[in-house]
Short mmCIF file of C-alpha atoms and ligand atoms in Angstrom, two decimals:
data_model
loop_
_atom_site.label_atom_id
_atom_site.label_comp_id
_atom_site.label_asym_id
_atom_site.label_seq_id
_atom_site.Cartn_x
_atom_site.Cartn_y
_atom_site.Cartn_z
CA MET A 1426 156.24 70.20 111.38
CA TRP A 1427 158.81 72.81 110.51
CA GLY A 1428 157.92 73.30 106.84
CA GLY A 1429 156.33 76.76 107.10
CA ARG A 1430 159.25 78.71 105.63
CA PHE A 1431 160.22 76.09 103.03
CA ALA A 1432 158.98 75.90 99.45
CA GLU A 1433 160.49 72.47 98.70
CA GLY A 1434 160.74 69.25 100.66
CA PRO A 1435 164.09 67.72 101.62
CA SER A 1436 166.06 65.53 99.21
CA ALA A 1437 165.98 61.81 99.84
CA VAL A 1438 169.52 61.81 101.21
CA MET A 1439 168.76 64.80 103.42
CA ARG A 1440 165.82 62.88 104.80
CA GLU A 1441 167.95 59.84 105.45
CA ILE A 1442 170.87 61.62 107.08
CA ASN A 1443 168.52 63.71 109.18
CA ALA A 1444 166.28 60.98 110.52
CA SER A 1445 166.85 59.42 113.94
CA ILE A 1446 163.60 57.47 114.07
CA PRO A 1447 165.30 54.18 113.05
CA PHE A 1448 167.08 54.17 116.41
CA ASP A 1449 165.41 56.71 118.70
CA LYS A 1450 162.14 54.80 118.48
CA ARG A 1451 163.58 52.87 121.42
CA MET A 1452 162.80 55.92 123.54
CA TRP A 1453 159.07 55.98 122.85
CA ARG A 1454 158.05 55.22 126.42
CA GLN A 1455 160.26 57.98 127.78
CA ASP A 1456 159.03 60.41 125.13
CA LEU A 1457 155.38 59.79 125.96
CA ALA A 1458 156.07 59.97 129.69
CA GLY A 1459 157.80 63.33 129.20
CA SER A 1460 154.86 64.61 127.18
CA GLN A 1461 152.38 63.47 129.83
CA ALA A 1462 154.28 65.36 132.53
CA HIS A 1463 154.54 68.43 130.31
CA VAL A 1464 150.89 68.55 129.31
CA ALA A 1465 149.67 68.01 132.86
CA MET A 1466 151.80 70.98 133.92
CA LEU A 1467 150.60 73.15 130.99
CA GLY A 1468 146.98 72.47 131.98
CA LYS A 1469 147.55 73.09 135.68
CA GLN A 1470 149.37 76.35 135.03
CA GLY A 1471 146.58 77.51 132.75
CA ILE A 1472 148.98 77.79 129.83
CA ILE A 1473 146.63 75.72 127.68
CA PRO A 1474 142.90 75.05 128.31
CA LEU A 1475 142.30 72.23 130.77
CA GLU A 1476 140.02 70.37 128.32
CA ASP A 1477 142.79 70.35 125.72
CA ALA A 1478 145.28 69.11 128.29
CA GLN A 1479 142.94 66.27 129.21
CA ALA A 1480 142.30 65.38 125.56
CA ILE A 1481 146.04 65.40 124.87
CA SER A 1482 146.74 63.19 127.87
CA ALA A 1483 144.09 60.66 126.83
CA GLY A 1484 145.39 60.81 123.25
CA LEU A 1485 148.94 60.15 124.43
CA HIS A 1486 147.69 57.06 126.26
CA ARG A 1487 146.19 55.78 123.03
CA VAL A 1488 149.43 56.48 121.17
CA ALA A 1489 151.22 54.39 123.80
CA GLU A 1490 148.72 51.56 123.39
CA GLY A 1491 149.27 51.66 119.64
CA PHE A 1492 153.06 51.52 119.94
CA GLU A 1493 152.76 48.75 122.51
CA ALA A 1494 150.51 46.68 120.27
CA ASP A 1495 152.03 47.26 116.83
CA GLY A 1496 155.54 48.57 117.48
CA VAL A 1497 156.83 51.96 116.38
CA PRO A 1498 156.70 52.44 112.61
CA VAL A 1499 159.79 53.82 110.93
CA ASP A 1500 158.80 56.67 108.64
CA LEU A 1501 161.78 58.80 107.72
CA ALA A 1502 159.49 61.67 106.79
CA LEU A 1503 158.60 62.03 110.47
CA GLU A 1504 162.28 62.32 111.38
CA ASP A 1505 162.31 61.27 115.01
CA ILE A 1506 160.30 59.78 117.84
CA HIS A 1507 159.20 63.21 119.01
CA MET A 1508 157.63 64.14 115.67
CA LEU A 1509 156.18 60.68 115.19
CA ALA A 1510 154.50 60.71 118.60
CA GLU A 1511 153.06 64.17 118.01
CA SER A 1512 151.78 63.24 114.56
CA ARG A 1513 150.15 60.10 115.98
CA LEU A 1514 148.56 62.27 118.64
CA ALA A 1515 147.21 64.61 115.96
CA ASP A 1516 145.82 61.62 114.04
CA GLY A 1517 143.98 60.66 117.22
CA ILE A 1518 142.68 63.93 118.65
CA GLY A 1519 142.94 66.49 115.85
CA PRO A 1520 144.29 70.06 115.95
CA SER A 1521 144.35 70.43 119.75
CA ALA A 1522 147.40 68.12 119.62
CA GLY A 1523 149.24 71.20 118.38
CA ARG A 1524 149.07 72.73 121.88
CA LEU A 1525 151.34 70.04 123.38
CA HIS A 1526 154.52 71.64 122.07
CA THR A 1527 153.84 74.96 123.87
CA ALA A 1528 156.81 76.10 126.00
CA ARG A 1529 158.88 73.15 124.81
CA SER A 1530 161.42 72.36 122.10
CA ARG A 1531 162.70 69.07 120.83
CA ASN A 1532 166.00 70.12 122.36
CA ASP A 1533 164.80 69.93 125.95
CA GLN A 1534 162.46 67.10 125.01
CA VAL A 1535 165.23 64.85 123.70
CA ALA A 1536 167.53 65.75 126.59
CA THR A 1537 164.78 64.69 128.98
CA ASP A 1538 163.89 61.50 127.13
CA PHE A 1539 167.50 60.45 126.91
CA ARG A 1540 168.12 61.06 130.60
CA LEU A 1541 165.11 58.93 131.43
CA TRP A 1542 166.36 56.19 129.11
CA VAL A 1543 169.90 56.21 130.50
CA ARG A 1544 168.48 56.19 134.03
CA ASP A 1545 166.62 52.97 133.22
CA ALA A 1546 169.73 51.54 131.58
CA ILE A 1547 171.71 52.25 134.74
CA ASP A 1548 169.07 50.58 136.91
CA GLN A 1549 169.05 47.51 134.67
CA ALA A 1550 172.84 47.21 134.67
CA ASP A 1551 172.92 47.64 138.44
CA ALA A 1552 170.33 44.89 138.96
CA ALA A 1553 172.13 42.55 136.55
CA LEU A 1554 175.43 43.17 138.33
CA ALA A 1555 173.77 42.42 141.67
CA ALA A 1556 172.80 39.00 140.28
CA LEU A 1557 176.37 38.44 139.07
CA VAL A 1558 177.72 39.41 142.49
CA ASP A 1559 175.32 36.94 144.13
CA ALA A 1560 176.45 34.19 141.76
CA LEU A 1561 180.10 34.91 142.58
CA LEU A 1562 179.34 34.95 146.32
CA GLY A 1563 177.65 31.56 146.05
CA ARG A 1564 180.60 29.97 144.27
CA ALA A 1565 183.14 31.71 146.55
CA ASP A 1566 181.35 30.31 149.58
CA GLU A 1567 181.52 26.80 148.11
CA HIS A 1568 185.23 27.24 147.47
CA ALA A 1569 186.49 29.25 150.42
CA ASP A 1570 188.99 26.44 151.13
CA SER A 1571 189.71 25.22 147.61
CA VAL A 1572 193.39 25.74 146.84
CA MET A 1573 194.54 27.02 143.48
CA PRO A 1574 197.67 28.75 142.29
CA GLY A 1575 197.71 32.51 142.50
CA PHE A 1576 199.61 34.02 139.61
CA THR A 1577 201.74 37.02 138.83
CA HIS A 1578 202.97 37.33 135.24
CA LEU A 1579 200.77 34.23 134.73
CA GLN A 1580 203.53 32.34 136.56
CA VAL A 1581 202.58 30.37 139.66
CA ALA A 1582 203.24 32.75 142.53
CA GLN A 1583 201.62 31.71 145.83
CA PRO A 1584 198.70 29.45 146.65
CA VAL A 1585 195.36 31.20 147.07
CA THR A 1586 191.85 29.90 147.42
CA LEU A 1587 189.36 29.88 144.58
CA GLY A 1588 186.96 31.65 146.93
CA HIS A 1589 189.47 34.47 147.36
CA HIS A 1590 189.98 34.72 143.61
CA LEU A 1591 186.24 34.94 142.94
CA MET A 1592 185.84 37.51 145.72
CA ALA A 1593 188.30 39.74 143.88
CA TYR A 1594 185.66 40.03 141.16
CA VAL A 1595 182.98 40.75 143.75
CA GLU A 1596 185.08 43.79 144.70
CA MET A 1597 185.35 44.90 141.06
CA PHE A 1598 181.68 44.53 140.25
CA THR A 1599 180.70 46.21 143.51
CA ARG A 1600 182.80 49.22 142.51
CA ASP A 1601 181.15 49.16 139.10
CA ARG A 1602 177.74 49.27 140.74
CA SER A 1603 178.84 52.17 142.89
CA ARG A 1604 180.07 54.08 139.81
CA LEU A 1605 176.75 53.50 138.05
CA ARG A 1606 174.89 54.82 141.07
CA ASP A 1607 177.12 57.88 141.25
CA ALA A 1608 176.36 58.56 137.60
CA ARG A 1609 172.65 58.13 138.29
CA ALA A 1610 172.70 60.63 141.15
CA ARG A 1611 174.29 63.34 138.98
CA LEU A 1612 172.03 62.51 136.03
CA ASN A 1613 168.83 62.82 137.96
CA LEU A 1614 167.92 66.45 137.22
CA CYS A 1615 165.32 67.38 134.63
CA PRO A 1616 166.11 69.56 131.59
CA LEU A 1617 162.47 69.86 130.52
CA GLY A 1618 161.41 73.50 130.36
CA SER A 1619 164.78 74.72 129.12
CA ALA A 1620 162.98 74.93 125.78
CA ALA A 1621 165.20 75.44 122.73
CA LEU A 1622 168.06 77.00 124.70
CA ALA A 1623 167.00 80.14 126.54
CA GLY A 1624 164.07 79.06 128.68
CA THR A 1625 160.55 80.30 128.00
CA GLY A 1626 158.29 83.22 128.82
CA PHE A 1627 155.35 80.94 129.65
CA PRO A 1628 154.70 80.52 133.39
CA ILE A 1629 155.81 76.88 133.47
CA ASP A 1630 156.48 74.91 136.64
CA ARG A 1631 159.72 73.03 136.11
CA GLY A 1632 159.67 71.61 139.60
CA ALA A 1633 156.35 69.90 138.86
CA THR A 1634 157.50 68.22 135.63
CA ALA A 1635 160.76 67.17 137.25
CA ALA A 1636 158.92 65.58 140.17
CA ALA A 1637 156.38 63.87 137.91
CA LEU A 1638 159.21 62.18 136.04
CA GLY A 1639 161.03 61.05 139.18
CA PHE A 1640 163.84 63.60 138.97
CA ASP A 1641 165.29 65.24 142.07
CA GLY A 1642 164.60 68.69 140.60
CA PRO A 1643 165.09 70.81 137.47
CA THR A 1644 168.51 71.49 135.91
CA ARG A 1645 169.80 74.99 136.64
CA ASN A 1646 170.98 76.48 133.34
CA SER A 1647 168.91 76.25 130.17
CA LEU A 1648 171.91 76.44 127.82
CA ASP A 1649 173.75 73.71 129.68
CA SER A 1650 170.60 71.61 129.92
CA VAL A 1651 170.14 71.21 126.17
CA SER A 1652 173.89 70.87 125.47
CA ASP A 1653 174.86 68.46 128.21
CA ARG A 1654 175.49 64.82 127.43
CA ASP A 1655 177.86 64.26 130.37
CA PHE A 1656 175.28 61.93 131.86
CA ALA A 1657 175.53 59.63 128.84
CA ILE A 1658 179.32 59.82 128.79
CA GLU A 1659 179.42 59.01 132.49
CA TYR A 1660 177.15 56.03 131.95
CA LEU A 1661 179.42 54.85 129.13
CA THR A 1662 182.49 55.36 131.30
CA SER A 1663 180.96 53.19 134.01
CA ALA A 1664 179.77 50.65 131.44
CA THR A 1665 183.24 50.54 129.89
CA GLN A 1666 184.96 50.04 133.24
CA CYS A 1667 182.51 47.27 134.04
CA SER A 1668 183.09 45.65 130.66
CA LEU A 1669 186.84 45.67 131.30
CA HIS A 1670 186.22 43.69 134.47
CA LEU A 1671 183.89 41.32 132.63
CA SER A 1672 186.55 40.88 129.98
CA ARG A 1673 189.21 39.97 132.53
CA LEU A 1674 186.91 37.40 134.12
CA ALA A 1675 186.04 36.07 130.65
CA GLU A 1676 189.73 35.84 129.78
CA GLU A 1677 190.39 33.83 132.95
CA PHE A 1678 187.60 31.43 131.98
CA VAL A 1679 189.14 31.06 128.53
CA ILE A 1680 192.54 30.27 130.04
CA TRP A 1681 191.14 28.03 132.76
CA ALA A 1682 189.04 26.06 130.26
CA SER A 1683 192.07 25.33 128.04
CA GLN A 1684 193.42 21.78 128.23
CA PRO A 1685 196.87 22.68 129.65
CA PHE A 1686 195.15 24.47 132.56
CA GLY A 1687 191.99 22.40 132.86
CA PHE A 1688 190.87 24.40 135.90
CA VAL A 1689 187.28 24.68 134.78
CA ALA A 1690 184.80 22.77 132.66
CA LEU A 1691 182.20 25.08 131.20
CA SER A 1692 178.70 23.62 131.11
CA ASP A 1693 177.23 22.53 127.78
CA GLN A 1694 174.97 25.55 127.91
CA TRP A 1695 177.95 27.88 127.76
CA SER A 1696 180.13 26.01 125.28
CA THR A 1697 180.05 25.55 121.54
CA GLY A 1698 181.39 22.81 119.33
CA SER A 1699 183.53 22.90 116.22
CA SER A 1700 182.17 21.94 112.82
CA ILE A 1701 185.37 20.06 111.99
CA MET A 1702 186.97 18.99 115.27
CA PRO A 1703 184.51 16.77 117.11
CA GLN A 1704 186.39 16.90 120.42
CA LYS A 1705 186.14 20.67 120.76
CA ARG A 1706 184.31 22.55 123.51
CA ASN A 1707 184.94 26.17 122.86
CA PRO A 1708 184.36 29.00 125.35
CA ASP A 1709 182.74 31.24 122.72
CA ALA A 1710 180.54 33.16 125.14
CA ALA A 1711 183.55 34.11 127.25
CA GLU A 1712 185.45 35.13 124.13
CA LEU A 1713 182.55 37.31 123.00
CA VAL A 1714 182.35 38.99 126.40
CA ARG A 1715 186.05 39.75 125.99
CA GLY A 1716 185.40 41.02 122.46
CA HIS A 1717 182.33 43.06 123.37
CA SER A 1718 184.32 45.06 125.89
CA GLY A 1719 186.20 46.56 122.96
CA ARG A 1720 182.98 47.65 121.32
CA ILE A 1721 181.67 49.12 124.57
CA ALA A 1722 184.89 51.10 125.00
CA GLY A 1723 184.47 52.19 121.37
CA SER A 1724 181.02 53.55 122.14
CA LEU A 1725 182.48 55.73 124.88
CA VAL A 1726 185.13 57.09 122.52
CA SER A 1727 182.47 57.63 119.87
CA LEU A 1728 180.32 59.85 122.08
CA MET A 1729 183.30 61.73 123.50
CA MET A 1730 184.41 62.54 119.95
CA THR A 1731 180.90 63.68 119.04
CA MET A 1732 180.81 66.10 121.94
CA LYS A 1733 184.34 67.42 122.14
CA GLY A 1734 184.14 70.49 119.91
CA LEU A 1735 180.51 71.48 119.98
CA PRO A 1736 179.67 75.09 120.74
CA LEU A 1737 176.66 75.77 122.96
CA ALA A 1738 173.86 74.99 122.67
CA TYR A 1739 172.25 72.14 120.68
CA SER A 1740 173.84 70.96 117.42
CA LYS A 1741 172.52 68.13 115.32
CA ASP A 1742 175.73 66.17 115.88
CA MET A 1743 174.22 65.40 119.24
CA GLN A 1744 171.65 63.15 117.61
CA ASP A 1745 174.56 60.72 117.23
CA ASP A 1746 174.59 60.31 121.01
CA LYS A 1747 172.05 57.50 121.01
CA PRO A 1748 173.45 54.66 118.86
CA PRO A 1749 176.61 54.23 120.97
CA VAL A 1750 174.63 54.30 124.21
CA PHE A 1751 172.08 51.81 122.91
CA GLU A 1752 174.80 49.51 121.64
CA ALA A 1753 176.78 49.66 124.87
CA HIS A 1754 173.64 48.94 126.88
CA ASP A 1755 172.75 45.90 124.77
CA LEU A 1756 176.28 44.49 124.80
CA LEU A 1757 176.73 45.12 128.51
CA GLY A 1758 173.45 43.43 129.37
CA LEU A 1759 174.36 40.36 127.32
CA SER A 1760 177.87 40.24 128.75
CA ILE A 1761 176.74 40.43 132.37
CA ALA A 1762 174.07 37.77 131.80
CA ALA A 1763 176.55 35.48 130.03
CA MET A 1764 179.16 35.77 132.76
CA THR A 1765 176.52 35.17 135.42
CA GLY A 1766 175.43 31.99 133.65
CA MET A 1767 179.02 30.79 133.24
CA VAL A 1768 179.89 31.47 136.88
CA GLU A 1769 176.76 29.70 138.13
CA SER A 1770 177.19 26.60 136.01
CA ALA A 1771 180.97 26.12 135.79
CA THR A 1772 182.51 22.96 137.22
CA PHE A 1773 185.75 23.82 138.95
CA ARG A 1774 188.31 21.03 138.70
CA LEU A 1775 189.78 21.27 142.15
CA GLU A 1776 192.30 18.46 141.81
CA ARG A 1777 193.82 20.19 138.77
CA MET A 1778 193.99 23.52 140.58
CA ARG A 1779 195.60 21.97 143.63
CA ALA A 1780 198.12 20.04 141.53
CA ALA A 1781 199.07 23.24 139.68
CA ALA A 1782 199.53 25.06 142.99
CA GLU A 1783 201.70 22.26 144.32
CA ALA A 1784 203.75 21.95 141.16
CA GLY A 1785 205.02 25.50 140.94
CA PHE A 1786 207.09 25.80 144.18
CA SER A 1787 204.32 28.13 145.25
CA THR A 1788 205.22 27.84 148.94
CA ALA A 1789 208.75 29.19 148.44
CA THR A 1790 207.73 32.48 150.06
CA ASP A 1791 206.44 30.50 153.05
CA LEU A 1792 209.87 28.92 153.46
CA ALA A 1793 211.56 32.32 153.29
CA ASP A 1794 209.07 33.77 155.80
CA TRP A 1795 209.70 30.78 158.12
CA LEU A 1796 213.48 31.44 158.04
CA VAL A 1797 212.81 35.08 158.96
CA ARG A 1798 210.41 34.17 161.75
CA GLU A 1799 212.09 31.12 163.27
CA GLY A 1800 215.75 31.72 162.37
CA GLY A 1801 215.89 35.49 162.80
CA ILE A 1802 217.41 35.66 159.32
CA PRO A 1803 217.05 38.91 157.32
CA PHE A 1804 214.49 38.50 154.51
CA ARG A 1805 217.00 39.06 151.70
CA GLU A 1806 219.21 36.26 152.99
CA ALA A 1807 216.19 34.01 153.57
CA HIS A 1808 215.14 34.69 149.96
CA HIS A 1809 218.57 33.51 148.77
CA ILE A 1810 218.52 30.33 150.89
CA THR A 1811 215.03 29.52 149.62
CA GLY A 1812 216.13 30.07 146.05
CA ARG A 1813 218.78 27.38 146.58
CA ALA A 1814 216.15 25.03 148.05
CA VAL A 1815 213.94 25.58 144.98
CA ALA A 1816 216.87 24.88 142.69
CA GLU A 1817 217.61 21.65 144.60
CA ALA A 1818 213.96 20.50 144.41
CA GLU A 1819 213.94 21.32 140.72
CA ARG A 1820 217.15 19.33 140.22
CA GLN A 1821 215.58 16.33 141.99
CA GLY A 1822 212.28 16.79 140.14
CA ILE A 1823 210.23 17.00 143.35
CA ARG A 1824 208.12 19.54 145.28
CA LEU A 1825 209.61 21.73 148.02
CA ASP A 1826 207.80 19.78 150.75
CA GLN A 1827 209.30 16.54 149.37
CA LEU A 1828 212.91 17.65 149.98
CA ASP A 1829 214.23 15.62 152.89
CA ILE A 1830 215.60 17.36 155.94
CA GLY A 1831 219.15 16.36 155.06
CA ALA A 1832 218.94 18.18 151.74
CA LEU A 1833 217.47 21.25 153.46
CA LYS A 1834 220.11 21.26 156.19
CA ALA A 1835 222.83 20.96 153.56
CA ILE A 1836 221.59 24.27 152.20
CA ASP A 1837 221.29 25.92 155.64
CA ASP A 1838 221.52 24.06 158.91
CA ARG A 1839 219.30 26.52 160.73
CA ILE A 1840 216.40 24.71 159.00
CA ASP A 1841 214.71 22.00 161.11
CA ASP A 1842 211.71 19.64 160.90
CA ARG A 1843 209.17 22.26 161.88
CA VAL A 1844 209.57 23.79 158.43
CA TYR A 1845 207.34 21.07 156.94
CA ASP A 1846 204.37 22.67 158.73
CA VAL A 1847 204.54 25.64 156.37
CA LEU A 1848 205.46 23.97 153.10
CA SER A 1849 202.05 22.53 152.17
CA VAL A 1850 199.70 24.64 150.08
CA ASP A 1851 196.97 24.31 152.71
CA ALA A 1852 199.29 25.56 155.44
CA SER A 1853 200.31 28.40 153.17
CA VAL A 1854 196.80 29.70 152.51
CA ALA A 1855 195.76 29.14 156.13
CA SER A 1856 198.66 31.33 157.27
CA ARG A 1857 197.67 34.35 155.13
CA THR A 1858 195.41 35.82 157.78
CA SER A 1859 196.18 39.50 157.26
CA PHE A 1860 193.08 41.60 156.56
CA GLY A 1861 192.14 41.03 152.93
CA GLY A 1862 194.33 37.92 152.75
CA THR A 1863 193.50 34.52 151.26
CA ALA A 1864 193.17 32.53 154.50
CA PRO A 1865 189.81 30.71 154.43
CA VAL A 1866 188.75 32.47 157.67
CA ARG A 1867 189.32 35.85 156.04
CA VAL A 1868 187.57 34.77 152.83
CA ARG A 1869 184.52 33.65 154.81
CA GLU A 1870 184.47 36.99 156.62
CA ALA A 1871 184.67 38.83 153.30
CA ILE A 1872 181.78 36.77 151.92
CA ALA A 1873 179.68 37.44 155.03
CA ALA A 1874 180.41 41.17 154.83
CA ALA A 1875 179.49 41.33 151.13
CA ARG A 1876 176.30 39.37 151.79
CA ALA A 1877 175.35 41.75 154.58
CA VAL A 1878 175.75 44.68 152.19
CA ARG A 1879 173.55 42.91 149.61
CA GLU A 1880 170.88 42.19 152.21
CA GLU A 1881 170.72 45.83 153.25
CA GLU A 1882 170.01 46.94 149.69
N1 LIG B 3171 166.23 63.91 116.76
C1 LIG B 3171 166.89 64.95 117.46
C2 LIG B 3171 167.99 64.38 118.36
O1 LIG B 3171 167.96 63.22 118.62
C3 LIG B 3171 165.92 65.69 118.31
C4 LIG B 3171 166.30 67.11 118.55
C5 LIG B 3171 166.15 67.89 117.32
N2 LIG B 3171 166.34 69.29 117.58
C6 LIG B 3171 166.56 70.13 116.57
N3 LIG B 3171 166.75 71.35 116.92
N4 LIG B 3171 166.64 69.75 115.34
O2 LIG B 3171 168.91 65.07 118.75
#
């Protein structure tokens, strides 16, 4: 299609390094949609004869049917999806196919196709995350009162509820959804009509093609339009952030499923066995979600490095924009679906969680707070007294709430019987009623609020 000034064809390696069809064939729907919008506009504006526009449009439909039925063939000689689609069109309708590329370049064409593709990717990720959020809300609701240890430094810190812990991830994935939507809003302008880089002298209607493709309007600067891949980088940034959250949740499942923790039993559907150790139930899916996050982050770095030194406008380096985006999309989709399945089907072992919360002196802060509240003791002093109570319980090999009153009074005689009301893990979580705290009443409010947001969508 560009051979007019060349006497010889490309070398085999040139052909191979140049071709993007092996991967950009994934954009065939977007490419044909872009061409339909373009040709309708060309016909309407009288830039090409109306009969040709109609023949091209019908021909493009047949190309789509062919790709749908038989897949997109990979022919390196045709370089990319844009050339392949046009050559298929020419096979179908003859020389009038050559009018389609009027007032257009592959540079604005690929920028348009890719925006359409990333827009769909964003919508798919957003919908998948909504399903994950719903799964988390369901399990959080079930476990709004279930006590587990909360950790800092992976050391037992204070009791929390499992519902509260799961709701922390609802917050994260809700922010991820919001970031994806922000990226979508900025992405949604149409570069088509920027032509190669400078615009065109044909009387095109960029507003019409933008509207036909569901964009909010045309992009404003033709040079920027064909050079900009911010939209893809922003998508990858959001995808990477989301994958970091998925990886943290996956890591918690890995830890919780280990025998020393035993907080969760993954369902058979989300476990794998070992070929040598018959007792094993491995959390492979969770481990792969954790691993995939590294590859998704790598795809972001890959595209940033492609773009960082490019002069305006289009350079062929930019063809390398698609593989990292496609890979991130595939890995993210799998990761979200896998975590959703694991969350939905996991069996939480509540007795183990409760025992771990009770074993770690997790109500020590409650004792210190009680001394402040009831004894008027400064917090630093209360902290010291409580530390001695913990040491005494540890010496006796018992929990804080099993220390008898004599032992407590020996440490500080301002302590009285009422202290036992705050030393149980249930009393501890019930007392954390500050906004955003782990008290079951607050957790239920948080679930209701998140559900209300989901219902409004
Ligand atoms: N296959 C190319 C890409 O993905 C299409 C644009 C080619 N433009 C050009 N001037 N060679 O970037």
